[in-house]
Coordinates of C-alpha atoms in Angstrom, one line a residue:
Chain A
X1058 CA 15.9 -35.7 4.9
X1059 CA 19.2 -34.8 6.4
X1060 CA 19.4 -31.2 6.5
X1061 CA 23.1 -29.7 7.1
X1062 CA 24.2 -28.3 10.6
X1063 CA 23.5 -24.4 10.7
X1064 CA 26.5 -23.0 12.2
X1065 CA 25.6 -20.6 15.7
X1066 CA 28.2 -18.7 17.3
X1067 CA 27.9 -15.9 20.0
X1068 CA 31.3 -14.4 20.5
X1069 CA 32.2 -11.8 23.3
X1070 CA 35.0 -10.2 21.2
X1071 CA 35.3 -8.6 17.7
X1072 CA 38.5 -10.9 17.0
X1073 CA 36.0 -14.1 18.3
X1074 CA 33.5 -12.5 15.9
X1075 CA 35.4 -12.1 13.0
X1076 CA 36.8 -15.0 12.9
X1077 CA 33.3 -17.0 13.2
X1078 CA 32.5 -14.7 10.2
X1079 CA 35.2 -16.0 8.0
X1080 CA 33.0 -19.4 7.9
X1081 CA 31.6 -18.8 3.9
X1082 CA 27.5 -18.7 3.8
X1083 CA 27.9 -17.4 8.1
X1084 CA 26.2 -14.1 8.7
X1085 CA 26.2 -11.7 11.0
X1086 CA 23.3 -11.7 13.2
X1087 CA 22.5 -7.8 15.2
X1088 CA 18.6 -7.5 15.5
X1089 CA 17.5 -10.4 13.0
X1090 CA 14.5 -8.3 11.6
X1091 CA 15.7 -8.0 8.2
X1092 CA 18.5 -11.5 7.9
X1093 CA 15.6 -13.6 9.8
X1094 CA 12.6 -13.2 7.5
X1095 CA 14.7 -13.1 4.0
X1096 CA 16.0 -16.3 5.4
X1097 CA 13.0 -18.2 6.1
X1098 CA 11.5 -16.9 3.0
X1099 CA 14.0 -18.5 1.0
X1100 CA 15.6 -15.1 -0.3
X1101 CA 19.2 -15.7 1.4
X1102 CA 20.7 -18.4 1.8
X1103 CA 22.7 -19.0 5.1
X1104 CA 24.5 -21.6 6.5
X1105 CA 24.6 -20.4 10.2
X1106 CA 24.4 -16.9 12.2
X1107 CA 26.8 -15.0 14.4
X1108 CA 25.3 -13.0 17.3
X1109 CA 26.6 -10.1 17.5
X1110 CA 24.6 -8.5 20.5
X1111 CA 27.4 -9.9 23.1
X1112 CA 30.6 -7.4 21.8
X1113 CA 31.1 -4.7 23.5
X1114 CA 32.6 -2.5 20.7
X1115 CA 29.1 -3.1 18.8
X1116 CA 26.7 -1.8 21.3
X1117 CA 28.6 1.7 22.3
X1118 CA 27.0 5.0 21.8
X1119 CA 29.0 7.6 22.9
X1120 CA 28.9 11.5 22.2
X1121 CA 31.3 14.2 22.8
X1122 CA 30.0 18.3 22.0
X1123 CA 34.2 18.2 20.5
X1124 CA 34.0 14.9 18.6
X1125 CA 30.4 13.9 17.2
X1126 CA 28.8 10.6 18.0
X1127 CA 30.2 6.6 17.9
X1128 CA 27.3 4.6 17.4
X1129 CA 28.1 0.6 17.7
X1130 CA 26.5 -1.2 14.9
X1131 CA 24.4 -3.8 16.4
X1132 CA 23.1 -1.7 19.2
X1133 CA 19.0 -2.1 19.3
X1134 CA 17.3 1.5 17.8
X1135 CA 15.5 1.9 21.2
X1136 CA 18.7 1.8 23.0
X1137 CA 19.9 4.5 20.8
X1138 CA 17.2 6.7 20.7
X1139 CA 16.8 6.9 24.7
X1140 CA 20.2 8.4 24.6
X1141 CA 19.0 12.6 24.9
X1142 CA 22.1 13.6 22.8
X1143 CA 20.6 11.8 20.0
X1144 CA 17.8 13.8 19.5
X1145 CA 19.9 17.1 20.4
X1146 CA 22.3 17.1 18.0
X1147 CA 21.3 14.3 15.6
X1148 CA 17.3 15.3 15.7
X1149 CA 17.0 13.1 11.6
X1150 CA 18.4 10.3 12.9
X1151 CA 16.3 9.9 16.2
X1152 CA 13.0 10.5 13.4
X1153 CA 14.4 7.9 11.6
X1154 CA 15.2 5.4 14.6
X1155 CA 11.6 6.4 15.7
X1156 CA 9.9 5.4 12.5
X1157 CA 11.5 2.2 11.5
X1158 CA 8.6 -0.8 11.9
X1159 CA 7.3 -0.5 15.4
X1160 CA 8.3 -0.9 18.8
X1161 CA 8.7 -4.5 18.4
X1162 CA 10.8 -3.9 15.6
X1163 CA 12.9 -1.1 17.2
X1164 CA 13.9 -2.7 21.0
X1165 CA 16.0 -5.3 18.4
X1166 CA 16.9 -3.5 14.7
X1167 CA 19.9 -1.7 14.7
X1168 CA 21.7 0.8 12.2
X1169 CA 24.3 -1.9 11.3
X1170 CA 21.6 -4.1 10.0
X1171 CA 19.4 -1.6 8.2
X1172 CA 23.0 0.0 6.6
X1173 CA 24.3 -2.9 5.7
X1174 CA 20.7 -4.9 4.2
X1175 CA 21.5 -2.1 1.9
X1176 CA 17.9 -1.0 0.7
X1177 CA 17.6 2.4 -1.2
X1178 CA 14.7 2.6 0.8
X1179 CA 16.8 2.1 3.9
X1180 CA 15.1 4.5 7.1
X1181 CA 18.2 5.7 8.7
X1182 CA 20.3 6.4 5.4
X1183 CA 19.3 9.9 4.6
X1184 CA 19.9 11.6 7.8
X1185 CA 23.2 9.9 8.2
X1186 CA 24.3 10.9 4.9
X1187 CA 23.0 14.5 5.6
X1188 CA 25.0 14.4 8.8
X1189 CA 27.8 13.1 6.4
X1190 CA 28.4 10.3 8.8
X1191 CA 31.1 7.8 8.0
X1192 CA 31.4 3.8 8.2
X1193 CA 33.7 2.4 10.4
X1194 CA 34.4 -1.5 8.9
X1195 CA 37.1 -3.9 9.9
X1196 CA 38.4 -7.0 9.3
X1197 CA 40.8 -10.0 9.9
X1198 CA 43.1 -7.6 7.6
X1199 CA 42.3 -4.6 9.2
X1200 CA 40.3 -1.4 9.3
X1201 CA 38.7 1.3 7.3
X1202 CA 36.2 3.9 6.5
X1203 CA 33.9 4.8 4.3
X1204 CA 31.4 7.6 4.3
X1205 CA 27.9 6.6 4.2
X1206 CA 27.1 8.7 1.1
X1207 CA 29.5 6.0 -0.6
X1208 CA 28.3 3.1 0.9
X1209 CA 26.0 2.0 -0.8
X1210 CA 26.4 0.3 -4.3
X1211 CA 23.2 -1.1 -5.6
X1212 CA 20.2 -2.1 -4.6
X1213 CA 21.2 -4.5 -1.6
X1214 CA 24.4 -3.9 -2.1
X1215 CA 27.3 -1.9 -0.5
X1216 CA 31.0 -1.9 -0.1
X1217 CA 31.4 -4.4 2.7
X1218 CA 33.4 -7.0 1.2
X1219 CA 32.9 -10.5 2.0
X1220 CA 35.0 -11.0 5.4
X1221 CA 33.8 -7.4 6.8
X1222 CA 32.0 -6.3 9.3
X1223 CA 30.7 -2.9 10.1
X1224 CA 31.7 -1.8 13.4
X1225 CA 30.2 1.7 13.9
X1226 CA 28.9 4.7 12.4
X1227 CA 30.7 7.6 13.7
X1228 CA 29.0 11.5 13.1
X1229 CA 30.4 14.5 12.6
X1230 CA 30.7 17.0 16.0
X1231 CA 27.4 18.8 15.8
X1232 CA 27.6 22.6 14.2
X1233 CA 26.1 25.5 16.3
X1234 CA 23.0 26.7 15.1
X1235 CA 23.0 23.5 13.1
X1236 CA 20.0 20.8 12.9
X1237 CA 18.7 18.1 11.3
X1238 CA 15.1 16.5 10.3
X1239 CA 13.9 13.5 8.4
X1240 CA 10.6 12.6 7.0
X1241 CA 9.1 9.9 4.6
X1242 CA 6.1 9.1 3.0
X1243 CA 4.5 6.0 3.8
X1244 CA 0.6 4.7 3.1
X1245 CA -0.2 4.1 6.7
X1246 CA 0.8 5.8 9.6
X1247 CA 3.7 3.5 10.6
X1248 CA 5.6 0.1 9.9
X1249 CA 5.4 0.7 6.0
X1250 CA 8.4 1.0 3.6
X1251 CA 8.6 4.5 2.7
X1252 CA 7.6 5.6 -1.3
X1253 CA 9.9 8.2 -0.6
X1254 CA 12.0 10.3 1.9
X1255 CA 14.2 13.2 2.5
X1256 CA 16.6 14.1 5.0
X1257 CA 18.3 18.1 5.6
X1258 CA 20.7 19.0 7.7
X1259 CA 21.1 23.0 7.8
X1260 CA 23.5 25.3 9.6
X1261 CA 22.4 28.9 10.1
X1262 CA 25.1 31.6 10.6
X1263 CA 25.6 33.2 14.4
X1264 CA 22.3 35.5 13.5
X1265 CA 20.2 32.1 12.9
X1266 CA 19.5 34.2 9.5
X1267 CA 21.4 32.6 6.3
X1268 CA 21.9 29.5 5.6
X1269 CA 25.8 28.4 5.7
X1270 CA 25.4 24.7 5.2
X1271 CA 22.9 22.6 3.7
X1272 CA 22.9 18.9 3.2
X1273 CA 20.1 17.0 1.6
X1274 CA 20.1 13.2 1.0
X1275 CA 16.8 11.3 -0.7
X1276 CA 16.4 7.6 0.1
X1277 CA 14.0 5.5 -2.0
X1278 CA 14.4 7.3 -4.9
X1279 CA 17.0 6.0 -6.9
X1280 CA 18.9 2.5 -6.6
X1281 CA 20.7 3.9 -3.5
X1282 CA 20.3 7.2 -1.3
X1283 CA 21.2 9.9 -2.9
X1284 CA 22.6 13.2 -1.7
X1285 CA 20.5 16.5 -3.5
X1286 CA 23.4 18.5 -4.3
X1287 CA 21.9 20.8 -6.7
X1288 CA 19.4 21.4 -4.0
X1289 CA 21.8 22.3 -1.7
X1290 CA 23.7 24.8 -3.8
X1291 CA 20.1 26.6 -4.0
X1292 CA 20.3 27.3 -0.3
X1293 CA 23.9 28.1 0.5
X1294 CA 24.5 32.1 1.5
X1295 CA 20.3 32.1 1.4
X1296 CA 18.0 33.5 3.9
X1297 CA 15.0 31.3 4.2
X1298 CA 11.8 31.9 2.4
X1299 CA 9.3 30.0 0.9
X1300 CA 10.3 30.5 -2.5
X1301 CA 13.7 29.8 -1.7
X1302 CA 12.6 26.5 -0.3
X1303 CA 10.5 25.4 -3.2
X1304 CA 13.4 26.7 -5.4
X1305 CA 15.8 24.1 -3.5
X1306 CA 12.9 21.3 -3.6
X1307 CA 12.5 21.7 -7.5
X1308 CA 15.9 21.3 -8.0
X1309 CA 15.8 18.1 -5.2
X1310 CA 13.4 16.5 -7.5
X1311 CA 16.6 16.3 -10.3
X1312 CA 18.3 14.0 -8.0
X1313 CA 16.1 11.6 -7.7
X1314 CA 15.7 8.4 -10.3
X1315 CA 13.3 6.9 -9.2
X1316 CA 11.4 4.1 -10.4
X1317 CA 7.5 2.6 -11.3
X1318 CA 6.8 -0.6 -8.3
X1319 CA 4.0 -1.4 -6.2
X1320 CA 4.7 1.3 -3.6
X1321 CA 4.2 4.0 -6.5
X1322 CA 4.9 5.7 -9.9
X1323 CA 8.0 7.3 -10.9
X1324 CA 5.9 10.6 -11.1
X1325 CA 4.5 10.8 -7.5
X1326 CA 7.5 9.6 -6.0
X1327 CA 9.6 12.8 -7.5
X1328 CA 6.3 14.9 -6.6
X1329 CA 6.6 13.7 -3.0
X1330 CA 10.4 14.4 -3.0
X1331 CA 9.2 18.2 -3.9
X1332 CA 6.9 18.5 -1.1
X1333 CA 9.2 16.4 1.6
X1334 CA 11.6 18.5 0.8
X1335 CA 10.4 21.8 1.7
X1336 CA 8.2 20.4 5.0
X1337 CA 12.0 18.9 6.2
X1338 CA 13.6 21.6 5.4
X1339 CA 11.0 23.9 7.5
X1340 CA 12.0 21.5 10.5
X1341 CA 15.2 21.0 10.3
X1342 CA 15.7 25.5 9.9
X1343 CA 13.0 25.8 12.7
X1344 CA 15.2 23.2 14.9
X1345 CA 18.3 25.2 13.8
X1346 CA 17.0 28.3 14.9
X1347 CA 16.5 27.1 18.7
X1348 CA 19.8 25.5 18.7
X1349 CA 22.9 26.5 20.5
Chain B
X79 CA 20.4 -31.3 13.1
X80 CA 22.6 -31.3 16.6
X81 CA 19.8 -29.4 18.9
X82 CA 21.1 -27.4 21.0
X83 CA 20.5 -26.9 24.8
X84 CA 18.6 -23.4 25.4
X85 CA 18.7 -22.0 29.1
X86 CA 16.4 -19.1 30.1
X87 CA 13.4 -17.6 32.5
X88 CA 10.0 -18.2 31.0
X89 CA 7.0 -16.8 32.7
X90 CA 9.2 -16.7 36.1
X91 CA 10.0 -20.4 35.9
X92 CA 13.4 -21.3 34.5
X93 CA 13.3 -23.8 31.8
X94 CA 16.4 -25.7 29.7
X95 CA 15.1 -27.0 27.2
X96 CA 16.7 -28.2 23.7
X97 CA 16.0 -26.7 20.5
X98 CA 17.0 -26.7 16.5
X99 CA 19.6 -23.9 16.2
X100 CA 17.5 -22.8 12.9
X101 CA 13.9 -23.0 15.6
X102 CA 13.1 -18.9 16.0
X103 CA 11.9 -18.2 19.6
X104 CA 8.6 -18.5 18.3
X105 CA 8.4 -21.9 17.3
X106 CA 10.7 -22.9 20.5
X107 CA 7.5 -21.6 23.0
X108 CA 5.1 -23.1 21.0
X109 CA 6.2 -26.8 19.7
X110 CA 8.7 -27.2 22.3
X111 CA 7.7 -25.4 25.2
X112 CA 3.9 -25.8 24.8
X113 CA 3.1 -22.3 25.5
X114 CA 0.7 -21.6 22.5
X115 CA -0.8 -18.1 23.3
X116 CA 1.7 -16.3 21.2
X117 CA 0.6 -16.6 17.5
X118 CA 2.3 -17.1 14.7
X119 CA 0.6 -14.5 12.3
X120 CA 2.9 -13.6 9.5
X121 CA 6.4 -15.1 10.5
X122 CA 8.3 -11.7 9.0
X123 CA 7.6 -9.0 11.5
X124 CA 4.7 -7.8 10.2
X125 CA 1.6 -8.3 12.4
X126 CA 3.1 -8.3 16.1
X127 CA 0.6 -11.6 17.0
X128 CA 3.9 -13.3 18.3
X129 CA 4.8 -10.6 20.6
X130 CA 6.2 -11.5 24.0
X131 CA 8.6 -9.7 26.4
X132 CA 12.2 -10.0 26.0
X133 CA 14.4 -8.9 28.9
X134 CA 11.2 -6.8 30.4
X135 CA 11.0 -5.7 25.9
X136 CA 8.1 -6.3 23.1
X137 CA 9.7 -8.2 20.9
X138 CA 8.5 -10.1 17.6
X139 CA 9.6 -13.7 18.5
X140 CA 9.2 -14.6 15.1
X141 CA 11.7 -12.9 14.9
X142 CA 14.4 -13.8 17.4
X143 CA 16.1 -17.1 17.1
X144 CA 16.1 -19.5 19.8
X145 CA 19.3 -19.8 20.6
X146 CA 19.5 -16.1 21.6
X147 CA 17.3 -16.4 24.2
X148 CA 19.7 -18.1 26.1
X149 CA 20.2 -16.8 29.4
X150 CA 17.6 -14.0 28.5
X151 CA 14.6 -13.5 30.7
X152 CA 10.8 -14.1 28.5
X153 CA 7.3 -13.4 29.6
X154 CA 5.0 -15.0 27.3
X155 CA 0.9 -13.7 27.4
X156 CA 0.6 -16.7 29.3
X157 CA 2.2 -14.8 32.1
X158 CA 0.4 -11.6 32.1
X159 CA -1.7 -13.0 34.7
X160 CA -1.2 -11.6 38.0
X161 CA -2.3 -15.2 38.9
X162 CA -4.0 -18.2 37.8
X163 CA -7.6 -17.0 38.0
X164 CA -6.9 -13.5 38.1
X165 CA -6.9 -11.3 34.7
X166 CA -4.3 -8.0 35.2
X167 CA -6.4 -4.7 35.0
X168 CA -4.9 -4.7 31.2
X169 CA -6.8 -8.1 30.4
X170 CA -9.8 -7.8 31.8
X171 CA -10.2 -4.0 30.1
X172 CA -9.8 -6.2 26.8
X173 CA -12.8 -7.8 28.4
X174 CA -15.2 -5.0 29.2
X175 CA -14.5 -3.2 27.0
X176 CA -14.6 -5.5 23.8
X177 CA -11.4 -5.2 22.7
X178 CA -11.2 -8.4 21.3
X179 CA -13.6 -10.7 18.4
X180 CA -12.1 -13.7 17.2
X181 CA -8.9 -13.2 19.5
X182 CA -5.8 -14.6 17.1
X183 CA -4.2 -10.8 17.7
X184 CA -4.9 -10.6 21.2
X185 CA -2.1 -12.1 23.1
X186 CA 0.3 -9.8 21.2
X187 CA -1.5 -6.7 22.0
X188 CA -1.9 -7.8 25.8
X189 CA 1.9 -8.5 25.9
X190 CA 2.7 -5.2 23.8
X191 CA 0.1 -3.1 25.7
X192 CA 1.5 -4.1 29.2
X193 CA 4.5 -3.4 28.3
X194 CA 3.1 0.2 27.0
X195 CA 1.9 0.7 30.5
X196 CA 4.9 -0.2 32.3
X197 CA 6.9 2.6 30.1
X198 CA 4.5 5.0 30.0
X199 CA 1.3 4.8 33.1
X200 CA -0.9 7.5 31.6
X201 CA -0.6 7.2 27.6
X202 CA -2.0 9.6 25.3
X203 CA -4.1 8.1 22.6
X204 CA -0.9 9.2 20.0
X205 CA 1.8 7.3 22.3
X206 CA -1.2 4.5 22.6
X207 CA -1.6 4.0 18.9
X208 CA 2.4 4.5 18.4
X209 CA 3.5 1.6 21.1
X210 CA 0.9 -1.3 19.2
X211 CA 1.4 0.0 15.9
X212 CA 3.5 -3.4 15.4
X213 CA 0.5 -5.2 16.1
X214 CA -2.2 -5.8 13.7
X215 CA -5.9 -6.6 14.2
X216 CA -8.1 -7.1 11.4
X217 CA -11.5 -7.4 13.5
X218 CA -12.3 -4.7 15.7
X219 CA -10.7 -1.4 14.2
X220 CA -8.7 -0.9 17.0
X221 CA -11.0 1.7 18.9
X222 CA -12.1 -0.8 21.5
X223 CA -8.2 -1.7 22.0
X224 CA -7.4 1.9 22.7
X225 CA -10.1 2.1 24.7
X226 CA -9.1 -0.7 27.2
X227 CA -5.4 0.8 27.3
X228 CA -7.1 3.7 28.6
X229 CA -9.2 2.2 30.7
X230 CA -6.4 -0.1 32.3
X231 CA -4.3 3.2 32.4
X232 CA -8.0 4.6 34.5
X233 CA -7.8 1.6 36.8
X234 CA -3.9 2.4 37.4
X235 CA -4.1 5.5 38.6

């Protein structure tokens, strides 16, 4: 049997790139681990792949104390996480990068790919969103953004259109006395999809004693990440105490809808978003406190 | 299909060598290249058996496509091997210690575990069990595995 060619292209340029990516049924290929196996297993059909590993706008990672973070889309999530700044300023997104798969999985996965495969259960979602980081997409037509809280549509689904491509996710300057922290629950220890997780970013005030700013985003949950903003309100003006933590984690457990599958009932997902909630919170306020 | 010519430095040797584009890197060292110590385990990224080293990296190669190892640099188990008839301190731990039963998930934790050491000389059982947590073994319990780490780590010192 005569199976069709499958189209392979691996261009050195974003304008080589998107133009190989105006082929219908050609994706774009970053670290594979998510495109290869639903393609194998019959769960997307491809006609060919575009390697995206070779453009240089794709694999940046640059920070600036003034301007936040540019982080290329297809760059590997061991590449990004050796970068000191990450941890620093960005401290949920390097536990995020840290707990997606396994090393295997990280020296080739990037944040493009596990963005744009557009799981609700997606790792590096919630502390993006809680940084209130924004897509950066283009296209033969152009650019544009779009904050990561929006981004995602449905499950597998987000608001890259047909002919787009993400190009980076660009972070907010980091705020002082300002961290983050980002935790899941899984059955093992690693390389599990999460039941559920949570993600807080918190900015004390120039005493390190109330809270200013509090962002919370839940990821498997609901049919996308969602952002706690009930929970946040809790927090805002607050000094920290354990009631006011479970007070903001009760309220956290009104945002999420989630739903009965093999990873776990409706009920002890929301139960875990309670008690993820406070431990992340506890980090991400202890990280804040020891922060410039 | 129109194969493709793949280009690349496997085990030290370079090898051209043509390929489906839709072959993954896995079944391009296996069927076409005849190197059959990595194992194809699960095919989706789950059990680590394929692992080899991409660019000096673990990778799953079940997971990588052939064509992007093209001018890449690979070291498959079968080039662990200081030498022909001389195991690395890594291997031959695997050996004295036990670390092994019926073998199918070995090559992947040799190529993974080597690859520990090179980052990090003196693990900790944590950043042991962290670095081969892509890598599944459903014989020993993964004690004896640990314990050769260490004990390669012992004979590195």
């Amino acid at each position: 049997m005569d199976s069709p060619d499958f189209f392979i292209s691996r261009p050195h340029s974003l304008a080589e790139a998107l133009q190989a990516l105006a082929i219908p049924g050609v994706r774009p290929l970053a670290g594979g681990t998510d495109l290869i196996p639903q393609w194998r297993e019959g769960r997307r059909e491809i006609r060919g792949m575009v390697d995206l590993k070779h453009v240089p706008e794709l694999q940046i990672a640059s920070f600036q104390p003034a301007t936040g973070a540019r982080i290329g889309s297809a760059l590997a999530l061991s590449d990004l996480y050796a970068l000191p700044w990450l941890a620093q300023h960005y401290g949920g997104v390097d536990d995020a990068a840290r707990l997606i798969g396994g090393w295997q999985i990280q020296n080739r996965a990037s944040l493009g790919g596990n963005l744009c495969n557009g799981s609700p259960s997606a790792d590096s979602a919630p502390p993006l969103i809680a940084h209130e980081g924004v897509a950066e997409i283009v296209s033969p037509q152009g650019s544009r953004t779009v904050p990561l809280e929006d981004f995602f549509t449905s499950p597998g689904k987000t608001k890259l259109g047909p002919y787009e491509l993400l190009l980076a996710v660009n972070l907010p300057a980091p705020r002082p006395h300002a961290a983050s922290a980002f935790l899941r629950f899984i059955p093992r220890a690693e390389m599990d999809i999460a039941v559920a997780s949570v993600a807080a970013h918190v900015q004390l005030d120039a005493a390190r004693e109330k809270i200013l700013v509090a962002t919370i985003a839940l990821g498997a949950v609901a049919p996308t990440p969602v952002r706690a903003i009930e929970a946040e309100a809790v927090l805002i003006g607050q000094i920290p105490s354990d009631k006011l933590l479970a007070a903001a984690a009760a309220q956290a457990m009104l945002a999420a809808k989630p739903i009965d599958d093999v990873r776990g009932s409706a009920a002890y997902r929301e139960h875990l978003v309670e008690v993820l909630t406070v431990r992340v919170l506890k980090i991400a306020l202890e990280r804040a406190r020891r922060a410039s | 299909m129109k194969k493709i010519i793949v280009s690349a430095q496997v085990n030290g040797e370079p090898v051209e060598s043509l390929a489906s584009p839709r072959r993954t890197l896995l079944e391009w060292l296996r069927d076409d290249l005849r190197l059959t110590g990595s194992k194809e385990g699960c095919s989706n990224g789950n059990c680590g058996a394929c692992t080899v080293l991409l660019e000096g990296k673990p990778v799953l190669s079940c997971l990588v496509m052939a064509f992007e190892a093209e001018g890449q640099k690979i070291t498959t188990v079968e080039g662990i091997a200081t030498s022909p008839n001389r195991l690395s301190a890594l291997q031959s731990a695997f050996v004295s210690e036990g670390g092994l039963q019926c073998g199918f998930c070995t090559p992947g934790f040799v190529v993974a575990a080597t690859a520990l050491l090179e980052k990090i000389p003196h693990p900790s059982e944590p950043e042991i069990r962290l670095h081969i947590a892509n890598n599944l073994c459903r014989c020993t319990g993964y004690d004896k595995i640990i314990k050769a780490v260490e004990k390669a780590a012992e004979a590195g010192k």
